[in-house]
GROMACS .gro file of C-alpha atoms in nm:
model
  460
    1UNK     CA    1   0.305  -1.710   2.867
    2UNK     CA    2   0.060  -1.741   3.159
    3UNK     CA    3  -0.267  -1.679   3.013
    4UNK     CA    4  -0.151  -1.353   2.900
    5UNK     CA    5  -0.420  -1.206   2.610
    6UNK     CA    6  -0.333  -1.278   2.255
    7UNK     CA    7  -0.126  -0.967   2.093
    8UNK     CA    8   0.008  -0.890   1.769
    9UNK     CA    9   0.353  -0.721   1.715
   10UNK     CA   10   0.318  -0.490   1.394
   11UNK     CA   11   0.686  -0.472   1.253
   12UNK     CA   12   0.638  -0.122   1.033
   13UNK     CA   13   0.517   0.182   1.129
   14UNK     CA   14   0.383   0.302   0.798
   15UNK     CA   15   0.030   0.369   0.674
   16UNK     CA   16  -0.038   0.000   0.666
   17UNK     CA   17   0.111  -0.070   1.048
   18UNK     CA   18  -0.078   0.233   1.160
   19UNK     CA   19  -0.415   0.148   1.002
   20UNK     CA   20  -0.331  -0.199   1.175
   21UNK     CA   21  -0.333  -0.001   1.489
   22UNK     CA   22  -0.691   0.127   1.411
   23UNK     CA   23  -0.832  -0.200   1.320
   24UNK     CA   24  -0.714  -0.399   1.652
   25UNK     CA   25  -0.801  -0.091   1.899
   26UNK     CA   26  -1.164  -0.136   1.724
   27UNK     CA   27  -1.162  -0.553   1.761
   28UNK     CA   28  -1.019  -0.502   2.129
   29UNK     CA   29  -0.705  -0.682   2.019
   30UNK     CA   30  -0.409  -0.604   2.223
   31UNK     CA   31  -0.113  -0.484   1.989
   32UNK     CA   32   0.224  -0.303   1.972
   33UNK     CA   33   0.400  -0.107   1.660
   34UNK     CA   34   0.763  -0.111   1.589
   35UNK     CA   35   0.885   0.180   1.373
   36UNK     CA   36   1.277   0.184   1.275
   37UNK     CA   37   1.268   0.539   1.199
   38UNK     CA   38   1.264   0.816   1.515
   39UNK     CA   39   0.972   0.979   1.428
   40UNK     CA   40   0.628   0.839   1.310
   41UNK     CA   41   0.577   1.076   1.045
   42UNK     CA   42   0.897   1.096   0.820
   43UNK     CA   43   0.922   1.345   0.561
   44UNK     CA   44   1.029   1.146   0.224
   45UNK     CA   45   0.871   1.392  -0.001
   46UNK     CA   46   0.611   1.148  -0.150
   47UNK     CA   47   0.225   1.154  -0.184
   48UNK     CA   48   0.024   0.863  -0.159
   49UNK     CA   49  -0.310   0.772  -0.346
   50UNK     CA   50  -0.644   0.668  -0.168
   51UNK     CA   51  -0.921   0.518  -0.363
   52UNK     CA   52  -1.251   0.477  -0.268
   53UNK     CA   53  -1.210   0.111  -0.140
   54UNK     CA   54  -1.022   0.246   0.127
   55UNK     CA   55  -1.234   0.524   0.210
   56UNK     CA   56  -1.454   0.310   0.296
   57UNK     CA   57  -1.220   0.157   0.564
   58UNK     CA   58  -1.160   0.508   0.691
   59UNK     CA   59  -1.541   0.557   0.754
   60UNK     CA   60  -1.552   0.244   0.933
   61UNK     CA   61  -1.246   0.345   1.204
   62UNK     CA   62  -1.382   0.666   1.240
   63UNK     CA   63  -1.129   0.880   1.101
   64UNK     CA   64  -1.252   0.953   0.748
   65UNK     CA   65  -1.326   1.317   0.861
   66UNK     CA   66  -1.006   1.401   1.016
   67UNK     CA   67  -0.816   1.262   0.718
   68UNK     CA   68  -1.033   1.441   0.453
   69UNK     CA   69  -0.875   1.808   0.470
   70UNK     CA   70  -0.549   1.592   0.340
   71UNK     CA   71  -0.696   1.476   0.002
   72UNK     CA   72  -0.689   1.624  -0.297
   73UNK     CA   73  -0.895   1.539  -0.584
   74UNK     CA   74  -0.828   1.472  -0.910
   75UNK     CA   75  -1.152   1.374  -1.109
   76UNK     CA   76  -0.987   1.366  -1.462
   77UNK     CA   77  -0.601   1.306  -1.623
   78UNK     CA   78  -0.418   1.499  -1.878
   79UNK     CA   79  -0.214   1.295  -2.096
   80UNK     CA   80   0.098   1.441  -2.205
   81UNK     CA   81   0.360   1.408  -2.477
   82UNK     CA   82   0.664   1.476  -2.488
   83UNK     CA   83   0.668   1.797  -2.626
   84UNK     CA   84   0.398   1.918  -2.422
   85UNK     CA   85   0.105   1.848  -2.659
   86UNK     CA   86  -0.249   1.706  -2.511
   87UNK     CA   87  -0.266   1.359  -2.645
   88UNK     CA   88  -0.607   1.265  -2.443
   89UNK     CA   89  -0.840   1.459  -2.172
   90UNK     CA   90  -1.057   1.197  -1.969
   91UNK     CA   91  -1.303   1.173  -1.668
   92UNK     CA   92  -1.145   0.948  -1.428
   93UNK     CA   93  -1.541   0.941  -1.287
   94UNK     CA   94  -1.445   0.733  -0.992
   95UNK     CA   95  -1.709   0.946  -0.800
   96UNK     CA   96  -1.988   0.819  -1.070
   97UNK     CA   97  -1.886   0.466  -1.014
   98UNK     CA   98  -1.769   0.447  -0.693
   99UNK     CA   99  -1.908   0.732  -0.491
  100UNK     CA  100  -1.539   0.904  -0.432
  101UNK     CA  101  -1.295   1.064  -0.658
  102UNK     CA  102  -0.939   0.947  -0.621
  103UNK     CA  103  -0.746   1.157  -0.399
  104UNK     CA  104  -0.369   1.223  -0.303
  105UNK     CA  105  -0.244   1.377   0.008
  106UNK     CA  106   0.068   1.390   0.169
  107UNK     CA  107   0.232   1.084   0.330
  108UNK     CA  108   0.377   1.248   0.607
  109UNK     CA  109   0.098   1.420   0.669
  110UNK     CA  110  -0.123   1.116   0.653
  111UNK     CA  111   0.074   0.920   0.901
  112UNK     CA  112   0.087   1.231   1.166
  113UNK     CA  113  -0.289   1.193   1.153
  114UNK     CA  114  -0.317   0.826   1.147
  115UNK     CA  115  -0.104   0.875   1.500
  116UNK     CA  116  -0.279   1.176   1.641
  117UNK     CA  117  -0.617   0.997   1.587
  118UNK     CA  118  -0.494   0.695   1.795
  119UNK     CA  119  -0.654   0.711   2.156
  120UNK     CA  120  -0.410   0.748   2.408
  121UNK     CA  121  -0.377   0.408   2.494
  122UNK     CA  122  -0.309   0.294   2.132
  123UNK     CA  123  -0.070   0.588   2.081
  124UNK     CA  124   0.132   0.409   2.391
  125UNK     CA  125   0.179   0.108   2.170
  126UNK     CA  126   0.338   0.276   1.907
  127UNK     CA  127   0.685   0.264   1.967
  128UNK     CA  128   0.996   0.414   1.712
  129UNK     CA  129   1.342   0.408   1.690
  130UNK     CA  130   1.295  -0.007   1.690
  131UNK     CA  131   1.457  -0.147   1.460
  132UNK     CA  132   1.392  -0.513   1.431
  133UNK     CA  133   1.750  -0.741   1.434
  134UNK     CA  134   1.567  -1.102   1.521
  135UNK     CA  135   1.243  -1.300   1.591
  136UNK     CA  136   1.185  -1.615   1.785
  137UNK     CA  137   0.879  -1.829   1.738
  138UNK     CA  138   0.774  -2.108   1.973
  139UNK     CA  139   0.479  -2.302   2.035
  140UNK     CA  140   0.283  -2.023   2.240
  141UNK     CA  141   0.407  -1.694   2.069
  142UNK     CA  142   0.717  -1.495   1.940
  143UNK     CA  143   0.954  -1.250   2.065
  144UNK     CA  144   1.071  -0.978   1.859
  145UNK     CA  145   1.409  -0.835   1.897
  146UNK     CA  146   1.522  -0.471   1.817
  147UNK     CA  147   1.880  -0.326   1.772
  148UNK     CA  148   1.821  -0.123   2.106
  149UNK     CA  149   1.839  -0.447   2.313
  150UNK     CA  150   1.466  -0.455   2.385
  151UNK     CA  151   1.267  -0.728   2.304
  152UNK     CA  152   0.883  -0.763   2.246
  153UNK     CA  153   0.686  -1.056   2.311
  154UNK     CA  154   0.338  -1.101   2.168
  155UNK     CA  155   0.145  -1.411   1.964
  156UNK     CA  156   0.176  -1.350   1.610
  157UNK     CA  157   0.395  -1.109   1.396
  158UNK     CA  158   0.261  -0.895   1.091
  159UNK     CA  159   0.534  -0.836   0.861
  160UNK     CA  160   0.477  -0.468   0.733
  161UNK     CA  161   0.755  -0.312   0.720
  162UNK     CA  162   0.779  -0.286   0.333
  163UNK     CA  163   0.937  -0.434   0.028
  164UNK     CA  164   1.300  -0.440   0.222
  165UNK     CA  165   1.136  -0.648   0.468
  166UNK     CA  166   1.341  -0.739   0.760
  167UNK     CA  167   1.078  -0.956   0.871
  168UNK     CA  168   1.061  -1.172   0.573
  169UNK     CA  169   1.402  -1.228   0.566
  170UNK     CA  170   1.407  -1.369   0.928
  171UNK     CA  171   1.102  -1.559   0.871
  172UNK     CA  172   1.264  -1.719   0.583
  173UNK     CA  173   1.594  -1.843   0.749
  174UNK     CA  174   1.383  -1.979   0.994
  175UNK     CA  175   1.157  -2.149   0.781
  176UNK     CA  176   1.517  -2.292   0.643
  177UNK     CA  177   1.682  -2.365   0.960
  178UNK     CA  178   1.389  -2.579   1.058
  179UNK     CA  179   1.343  -2.766   0.743
  180UNK     CA  180   1.640  -2.709   0.447
  181UNK     CA  181   1.333  -2.858   0.227
  182UNK     CA  182   1.099  -2.596   0.321
  183UNK     CA  183   0.928  -2.422   0.018
  184UNK     CA  184   0.992  -2.033   0.069
  185UNK     CA  185   1.009  -1.746  -0.183
  186UNK     CA  186   1.348  -1.565  -0.256
  187UNK     CA  187   1.588  -1.418  -0.084
  188UNK     CA  188   1.501  -1.114  -0.337
  189UNK     CA  189   1.168  -1.226  -0.431
  190UNK     CA  190   1.059  -0.929  -0.640
  191UNK     CA  191   1.195  -0.827  -0.953
  192UNK     CA  192   1.272  -0.472  -1.093
  193UNK     CA  193   1.223  -0.356  -1.469
  194UNK     CA  194   1.170   0.019  -1.362
  195UNK     CA  195   1.347   0.273  -1.171
  196UNK     CA  196   1.169   0.569  -1.034
  197UNK     CA  197   1.210   0.972  -0.902
  198UNK     CA  198   0.959   1.062  -0.656
  199UNK     CA  199   0.930   1.422  -0.487
  200UNK     CA  200   0.745   1.717  -0.451
  201UNK     CA  201   0.763   2.068  -0.523
  202UNK     CA  202   0.537   2.377  -0.372
  203UNK     CA  203   0.243   2.474  -0.572
  204UNK     CA  204   0.306   2.852  -0.569
  205UNK     CA  205   0.637   2.796  -0.761
  206UNK     CA  206   0.443   2.636  -1.038
  207UNK     CA  207   0.161   2.900  -1.122
  208UNK     CA  208   0.090   2.734  -1.447
  209UNK     CA  209  -0.072   2.430  -1.250
  210UNK     CA  210  -0.396   2.444  -1.107
  211UNK     CA  211  -0.535   2.236  -0.782
  212UNK     CA  212  -0.640   1.926  -0.932
  213UNK     CA  213  -0.448   1.891  -1.246
  214UNK     CA  214  -0.296   1.597  -1.315
  215UNK     CA  215  -0.080   1.515  -1.626
  216UNK     CA  216   0.070   1.212  -1.708
  217UNK     CA  217   0.363   1.204  -1.970
  218UNK     CA  218   0.366   0.941  -2.223
  219UNK     CA  219   0.723   0.870  -2.419
  220UNK     CA  220   0.925   0.600  -2.476
  221UNK     CA  221   1.108   0.464  -2.226
  222UNK     CA  222   0.999   0.706  -1.949
  223UNK     CA  223   0.678   0.773  -1.788
  224UNK     CA  224   0.592   1.065  -1.550
  225UNK     CA  225   0.289   1.181  -1.353
  226UNK     CA  226   0.232   1.508  -1.182
  227UNK     CA  227  -0.029   1.559  -0.944
  228UNK     CA  228  -0.110   1.932  -0.815
  229UNK     CA  229  -0.251   1.952  -0.487
  230UNK     CA  230  -0.366   2.236  -0.276
  231UNK     CA  231  -0.029   2.333  -0.126
  232UNK     CA  232   0.181   2.094  -0.326
  233UNK     CA  233   0.292   1.900  -0.677
  234UNK     CA  234   0.377   1.560  -0.648
  235UNK     CA  235   0.572   1.429  -0.910
  236UNK     CA  236   0.666   1.048  -1.021
  237UNK     CA  237   0.924   0.952  -1.304
  238UNK     CA  238   0.867   0.555  -1.405
  239UNK     CA  239   1.195   0.495  -1.640
  240UNK     CA  240   1.242   0.124  -1.800
  241UNK     CA  241   1.605   0.022  -1.701
  242UNK     CA  242   1.796  -0.152  -1.963
  243UNK     CA  243   1.764  -0.503  -1.860
  244UNK     CA  244   1.598  -0.650  -1.489
  245UNK     CA  245   1.735  -0.729  -1.211
  246UNK     CA  246   1.662  -0.905  -0.864
  247UNK     CA  247   1.951  -0.704  -0.728
  248UNK     CA  248   1.923  -0.422  -0.426
  249UNK     CA  249   1.951  -0.087  -0.634
  250UNK     CA  250   2.052   0.225  -0.438
  251UNK     CA  251   2.077   0.564  -0.567
  252UNK     CA  252   2.300   0.838  -0.403
  253UNK     CA  253   2.200   1.196  -0.423
  254UNK     CA  254   2.429   1.218  -0.758
  255UNK     CA  255   2.226   0.919  -0.914
  256UNK     CA  256   1.906   1.112  -0.828
  257UNK     CA  257   2.025   1.430  -1.015
  258UNK     CA  258   2.194   1.246  -1.276
  259UNK     CA  259   1.812   1.050  -1.334
  260UNK     CA  260   1.633   1.410  -1.322
  261UNK     CA  261   1.905   1.541  -1.595
  262UNK     CA  262   1.826   1.226  -1.798
  263UNK     CA  263   1.435   1.318  -1.815
  264UNK     CA  264   1.481   1.663  -1.794
  265UNK     CA  265   1.390   1.752  -2.138
  266UNK     CA  266   1.021   1.587  -2.121
  267UNK     CA  267   0.765   1.852  -2.088
  268UNK     CA  268   0.508   1.800  -1.791
  269UNK     CA  269   0.258   2.035  -1.983
  270UNK     CA  270   0.302   2.273  -2.247
  271UNK     CA  271   0.492   2.565  -2.051
  272UNK     CA  272   0.720   2.331  -1.835
  273UNK     CA  273   0.992   2.074  -1.858
  274UNK     CA  274   1.020   1.811  -1.541
  275UNK     CA  275   1.358   1.993  -1.549
  276UNK     CA  276   1.142   2.317  -1.442
  277UNK     CA  277   0.950   2.137  -1.154
  278UNK     CA  278   1.271   1.936  -1.029
  279UNK     CA  279   1.460   2.267  -1.009
  280UNK     CA  280   1.225   2.407  -0.728
  281UNK     CA  281   1.158   2.082  -0.587
  282UNK     CA  282   1.070   2.051  -0.173
  283UNK     CA  283   1.245   1.730  -0.206
  284UNK     CA  284   1.322   1.406  -0.366
  285UNK     CA  285   1.445   1.038  -0.420
  286UNK     CA  286   1.550   0.766  -0.662
  287UNK     CA  287   1.451   0.427  -0.597
  288UNK     CA  288   1.391   0.078  -0.770
  289UNK     CA  289   1.018   0.007  -0.841
  290UNK     CA  290   1.011  -0.343  -0.764
  291UNK     CA  291   0.720  -0.597  -0.872
  292UNK     CA  292   0.583  -0.931  -0.789
  293UNK     CA  293   0.411  -1.120  -0.514
  294UNK     CA  294   0.530  -1.371  -0.292
  295UNK     CA  295   0.367  -1.737  -0.314
  296UNK     CA  296   0.347  -1.785   0.091
  297UNK     CA  297   0.235  -1.551   0.330
  298UNK     CA  298   0.559  -1.593   0.602
  299UNK     CA  299   0.619  -1.920   0.827
  300UNK     CA  300   0.416  -2.025   1.140
  301UNK     CA  301   0.341  -1.731   1.356
  302UNK     CA  302   0.475  -1.453   1.114
  303UNK     CA  303   0.206  -1.321   0.839
  304UNK     CA  304   0.356  -1.065   0.565
  305UNK     CA  305   0.139  -0.803   0.423
  306UNK     CA  306   0.169  -0.498   0.224
  307UNK     CA  307   0.474  -0.413   0.011
  308UNK     CA  308   0.620  -0.672   0.197
  309UNK     CA  309   0.437  -0.945   0.025
  310UNK     CA  310   0.325  -0.798  -0.277
  311UNK     CA  311   0.496  -0.514  -0.472
  312UNK     CA  312   0.372  -0.305  -0.799
  313UNK     CA  313   0.451  -0.005  -0.927
  314UNK     CA  314   0.321   0.337  -0.833
  315UNK     CA  315   0.133   0.429  -1.119
  316UNK     CA  316  -0.207   0.287  -1.049
  317UNK     CA  317  -0.151   0.480  -0.669
  318UNK     CA  318  -0.301   0.122  -0.559
  319UNK     CA  319   0.020   0.000  -0.309
  320UNK     CA  320  -0.127   0.143   0.003
  321UNK     CA  321  -0.472   0.054  -0.064
  322UNK     CA  322  -0.403  -0.301  -0.140
  323UNK     CA  323  -0.191  -0.301   0.211
  324UNK     CA  324  -0.473  -0.153   0.403
  325UNK     CA  325  -0.680  -0.479   0.234
  326UNK     CA  326  -0.447  -0.716   0.413
  327UNK     CA  327  -0.503  -0.530   0.682
  328UNK     CA  328  -0.894  -0.574   0.700
  329UNK     CA  329  -0.897  -0.962   0.585
  330UNK     CA  330  -0.652  -0.986   0.870
  331UNK     CA  331  -0.820  -0.851   1.156
  332UNK     CA  332  -1.146  -0.997   1.057
  333UNK     CA  333  -1.029  -1.342   1.063
  334UNK     CA  334  -0.835  -1.305   1.384
  335UNK     CA  335  -1.093  -1.083   1.550
  336UNK     CA  336  -1.387  -1.396   1.455
  337UNK     CA  337  -1.117  -1.664   1.586
  338UNK     CA  338  -1.065  -1.517   1.912
  339UNK     CA  339  -1.414  -1.442   1.969
  340UNK     CA  340  -1.465  -1.794   1.925
  341UNK     CA  341  -1.182  -1.876   2.161
  342UNK     CA  342  -1.282  -1.632   2.434
  343UNK     CA  343  -1.502  -1.679   2.724
  344UNK     CA  344  -1.875  -1.638   2.622
  345UNK     CA  345  -1.934  -1.262   2.537
  346UNK     CA  346  -1.617  -1.159   2.700
  347UNK     CA  347  -1.488  -1.070   2.361
  348UNK     CA  348  -1.142  -1.105   2.183
  349UNK     CA  349  -0.969  -0.914   2.433
  350UNK     CA  350  -0.999  -1.191   2.681
  351UNK     CA  351  -0.873  -1.500   2.440
  352UNK     CA  352  -0.598  -1.647   2.611
  353UNK     CA  353  -0.255  -1.641   2.387
  354UNK     CA  354  -0.197  -2.024   2.505
  355UNK     CA  355  -0.528  -2.161   2.408
  356UNK     CA  356  -0.445  -2.086   2.025
  357UNK     CA  357  -0.193  -2.320   1.869
  358UNK     CA  358  -0.007  -2.223   1.586
  359UNK     CA  359  -0.138  -2.480   1.357
  360UNK     CA  360  -0.474  -2.260   1.412
  361UNK     CA  361  -0.287  -1.987   1.321
  362UNK     CA  362  -0.156  -2.145   1.003
  363UNK     CA  363  -0.510  -2.227   0.890
  364UNK     CA  364  -0.619  -1.870   0.954
  365UNK     CA  365  -0.310  -1.703   0.737
  366UNK     CA  366  -0.409  -1.976   0.474
  367UNK     CA  367  -0.753  -1.834   0.479
  368UNK     CA  368  -0.612  -1.466   0.485
  369UNK     CA  369  -0.376  -1.538   0.177
  370UNK     CA  370  -0.659  -1.713  -0.010
  371UNK     CA  371  -0.829  -1.402   0.006
  372UNK     CA  372  -0.536  -1.151  -0.070
  373UNK     CA  373  -0.456  -1.347  -0.362
  374UNK     CA  374  -0.807  -1.249  -0.509
  375UNK     CA  375  -0.746  -0.911  -0.463
  376UNK     CA  376  -0.395  -0.756  -0.458
  377UNK     CA  377  -0.207  -0.953  -0.739
  378UNK     CA  378  -0.496  -0.848  -1.013
  379UNK     CA  379  -0.319  -0.461  -0.921
  380UNK     CA  380  -0.003  -0.561  -0.957
  381UNK     CA  381  -0.095  -0.707  -1.308
  382UNK     CA  382  -0.299  -0.383  -1.375
  383UNK     CA  383  -0.015  -0.181  -1.233
  384UNK     CA  384   0.268  -0.339  -1.452
  385UNK     CA  385   0.069  -0.344  -1.775
  386UNK     CA  386  -0.010   0.004  -1.745
  387UNK     CA  387   0.340   0.171  -1.671
  388UNK     CA  388   0.449  -0.065  -1.981
  389UNK     CA  389   0.203   0.098  -2.188
  390UNK     CA  390   0.240   0.452  -2.095
  391UNK     CA  391   0.646   0.444  -2.119
  392UNK     CA  392   0.582   0.287  -2.478
  393UNK     CA  393   0.773  -0.028  -2.387
  394UNK     CA  394   0.748  -0.177  -2.733
  395UNK     CA  395   0.634  -0.068  -3.055
  396UNK     CA  396   0.304  -0.247  -3.029
  397UNK     CA  397   0.249  -0.109  -2.677
  398UNK     CA  398   0.327   0.276  -2.850
  399UNK     CA  399   0.086   0.243  -3.109
  400UNK     CA  400  -0.187   0.128  -2.868
  401UNK     CA  401  -0.143   0.408  -2.632
  402UNK     CA  402  -0.053   0.682  -2.923
  403UNK     CA  403  -0.316   0.590  -3.193
  404UNK     CA  404  -0.550   0.333  -3.086
  405UNK     CA  405  -0.671   0.372  -2.737
  406UNK     CA  406  -0.795   0.745  -2.719
  407UNK     CA  407  -1.035   0.750  -3.055
  408UNK     CA  408  -1.176   0.448  -2.923
  409UNK     CA  409  -1.225   0.559  -2.573
  410UNK     CA  410  -1.019   0.229  -2.419
  411UNK     CA  411  -0.881   0.399  -2.146
  412UNK     CA  412  -1.260   0.495  -2.031
  413UNK     CA  413  -1.325   0.135  -2.068
  414UNK     CA  414  -1.044  -0.001  -1.854
  415UNK     CA  415  -1.170   0.231  -1.554
  416UNK     CA  416  -1.507   0.139  -1.622
  417UNK     CA  417  -1.503  -0.225  -1.666
  418UNK     CA  418  -1.189  -0.331  -1.499
  419UNK     CA  419  -1.039  -0.117  -1.219
  420UNK     CA  420  -1.375  -0.006  -1.092
  421UNK     CA  421  -1.488  -0.371  -1.108
  422UNK     CA  422  -1.223  -0.480  -0.915
  423UNK     CA  423  -1.209  -0.194  -0.640
  424UNK     CA  424  -1.570  -0.264  -0.593
  425UNK     CA  425  -1.453  -0.626  -0.465
  426UNK     CA  426  -1.253  -0.462  -0.237
  427UNK     CA  427  -1.337  -0.584   0.163
  428UNK     CA  428  -1.467  -0.416   0.472
  429UNK     CA  429  -1.454  -0.468   0.811
  430UNK     CA  430  -1.744  -0.732   0.885
  431UNK     CA  431  -1.775  -0.591   1.285
  432UNK     CA  432  -1.781  -0.219   1.197
  433UNK     CA  433  -2.048  -0.022   1.043
  434UNK     CA  434  -2.002   0.191   0.746
  435UNK     CA  435  -2.156   0.540   0.797
  436UNK     CA  436  -2.163   0.752   0.500
  437UNK     CA  437  -2.323   0.645   0.137
  438UNK     CA  438  -2.060   0.552  -0.104
  439UNK     CA  439  -2.267   0.425  -0.374
  440UNK     CA  440  -2.218   0.437  -0.754
  441UNK     CA  441  -2.333   0.283  -1.113
  442UNK     CA  442  -2.077   0.016  -0.974
  443UNK     CA  443  -2.214  -0.193  -0.696
  444UNK     CA  444  -1.972  -0.308  -0.375
  445UNK     CA  445  -1.938  -0.679  -0.354
  446UNK     CA  446  -1.915  -0.645   0.016
  447UNK     CA  447  -2.078  -0.477   0.308
  448UNK     CA  448  -1.996  -0.578   0.668
  449UNK     CA  449  -2.333  -0.792   0.667
  450UNK     CA  450  -2.204  -0.987   0.372
  451UNK     CA  451  -1.832  -1.001   0.410
  452UNK     CA  452  -1.818  -1.236   0.681
  453UNK     CA  453  -2.030  -1.515   0.518
  454UNK     CA  454  -1.819  -1.511   0.195
  455UNK     CA  455  -1.533  -1.568   0.368
  456UNK     CA  456  -1.636  -1.923   0.523
  457UNK     CA  457  -1.428  -2.146   0.342
  458UNK     CA  458  -1.144  -2.212   0.585
  459UNK     CA  459  -1.204  -2.438   0.889
  460UNK     CA  460  -1.048  -2.282   1.130
   0.00000   0.00000   0.00000
């Protein structure tokens, strides 16, 4: 590679991939993002959730104020029964605990803004229509081949290409080709116990909803979440399968409509059923809701992050937030290593790729994975528990959710002493300052001053 600068090939241009582009730009590390779709902001109809820990990261990247107009705050939640009756209303109080509310925004709008706020030179490194089909790994770097015949060279690969990751599959195949006894995750590493229906409808077609209203329907076998924003109402249906499966599930438009009809009678408010909101939808899609965590981070110079490594149901809105945490951990470690390997005072971008061997990178990825496993899998577990409670998957869970939790204030306890405390352990970039005040009754574990010293367990 003739003393080329160290370069990251990011596969996947979703929220994690574009946040990685911002972070690598700030860190002074060369990169390219390969997105398989033809657009940086495809309209998939979905909303995404932002928790306070991720707003701290946007603040560090100097893009929080540009993204804030997209955000819709949800300070409280109404728990609705299938007949429209209100079981409980409880305030989330995240602004009290961690200094910011829980927010939702439209995924396509977020992606467009993440792209638009990149410097021009960084935008030129975000390539669309680049569907990856091959990865070659050598002692000094990687080559990533796309279906259009093009190849990108680099030093390492970030596999940020989602739950059905091509990068994960290619890394597994390469590991087993080199050593048939290699320890790898299964071809289908995640288990599907729930199917989901995602979409949005125009707020002006649903006058009984007000911006900031969050309704969650609890019933036997089905949980529905409805988030009313300023312009759209996002909705998610979680329906328990008869039997879990590891096989990929695909849904046609006919399957989607049949799914909607199956749950259409359930009330999402005292006046409306799900059938009402589905009838006026802007868009919608049915998907499998895989769950699980990889045991292995990848192979050699290929490392997995986000949904490709850790997949959870969407009911706590933590998937993207955990993916952003992966970006933070990886970029912190990578910048620290490259700063040490470069010429004194020259910064990470001056580190020659050939000076960093594969064993050194494997130790870096081991350190990343140790930190990842202290955070993301916990939310996979919490999400799994929550969706099963809300969908009354057993009679015991029905009793807890319907009769025990409301009078003793169990949900407030869970958010205050479990969810908020886990979120307070979210890491931040150790080389960028936090400019806004994110403070509440639950203290943050990490700040830019102490995050570096807290992760010194790995010797690279």
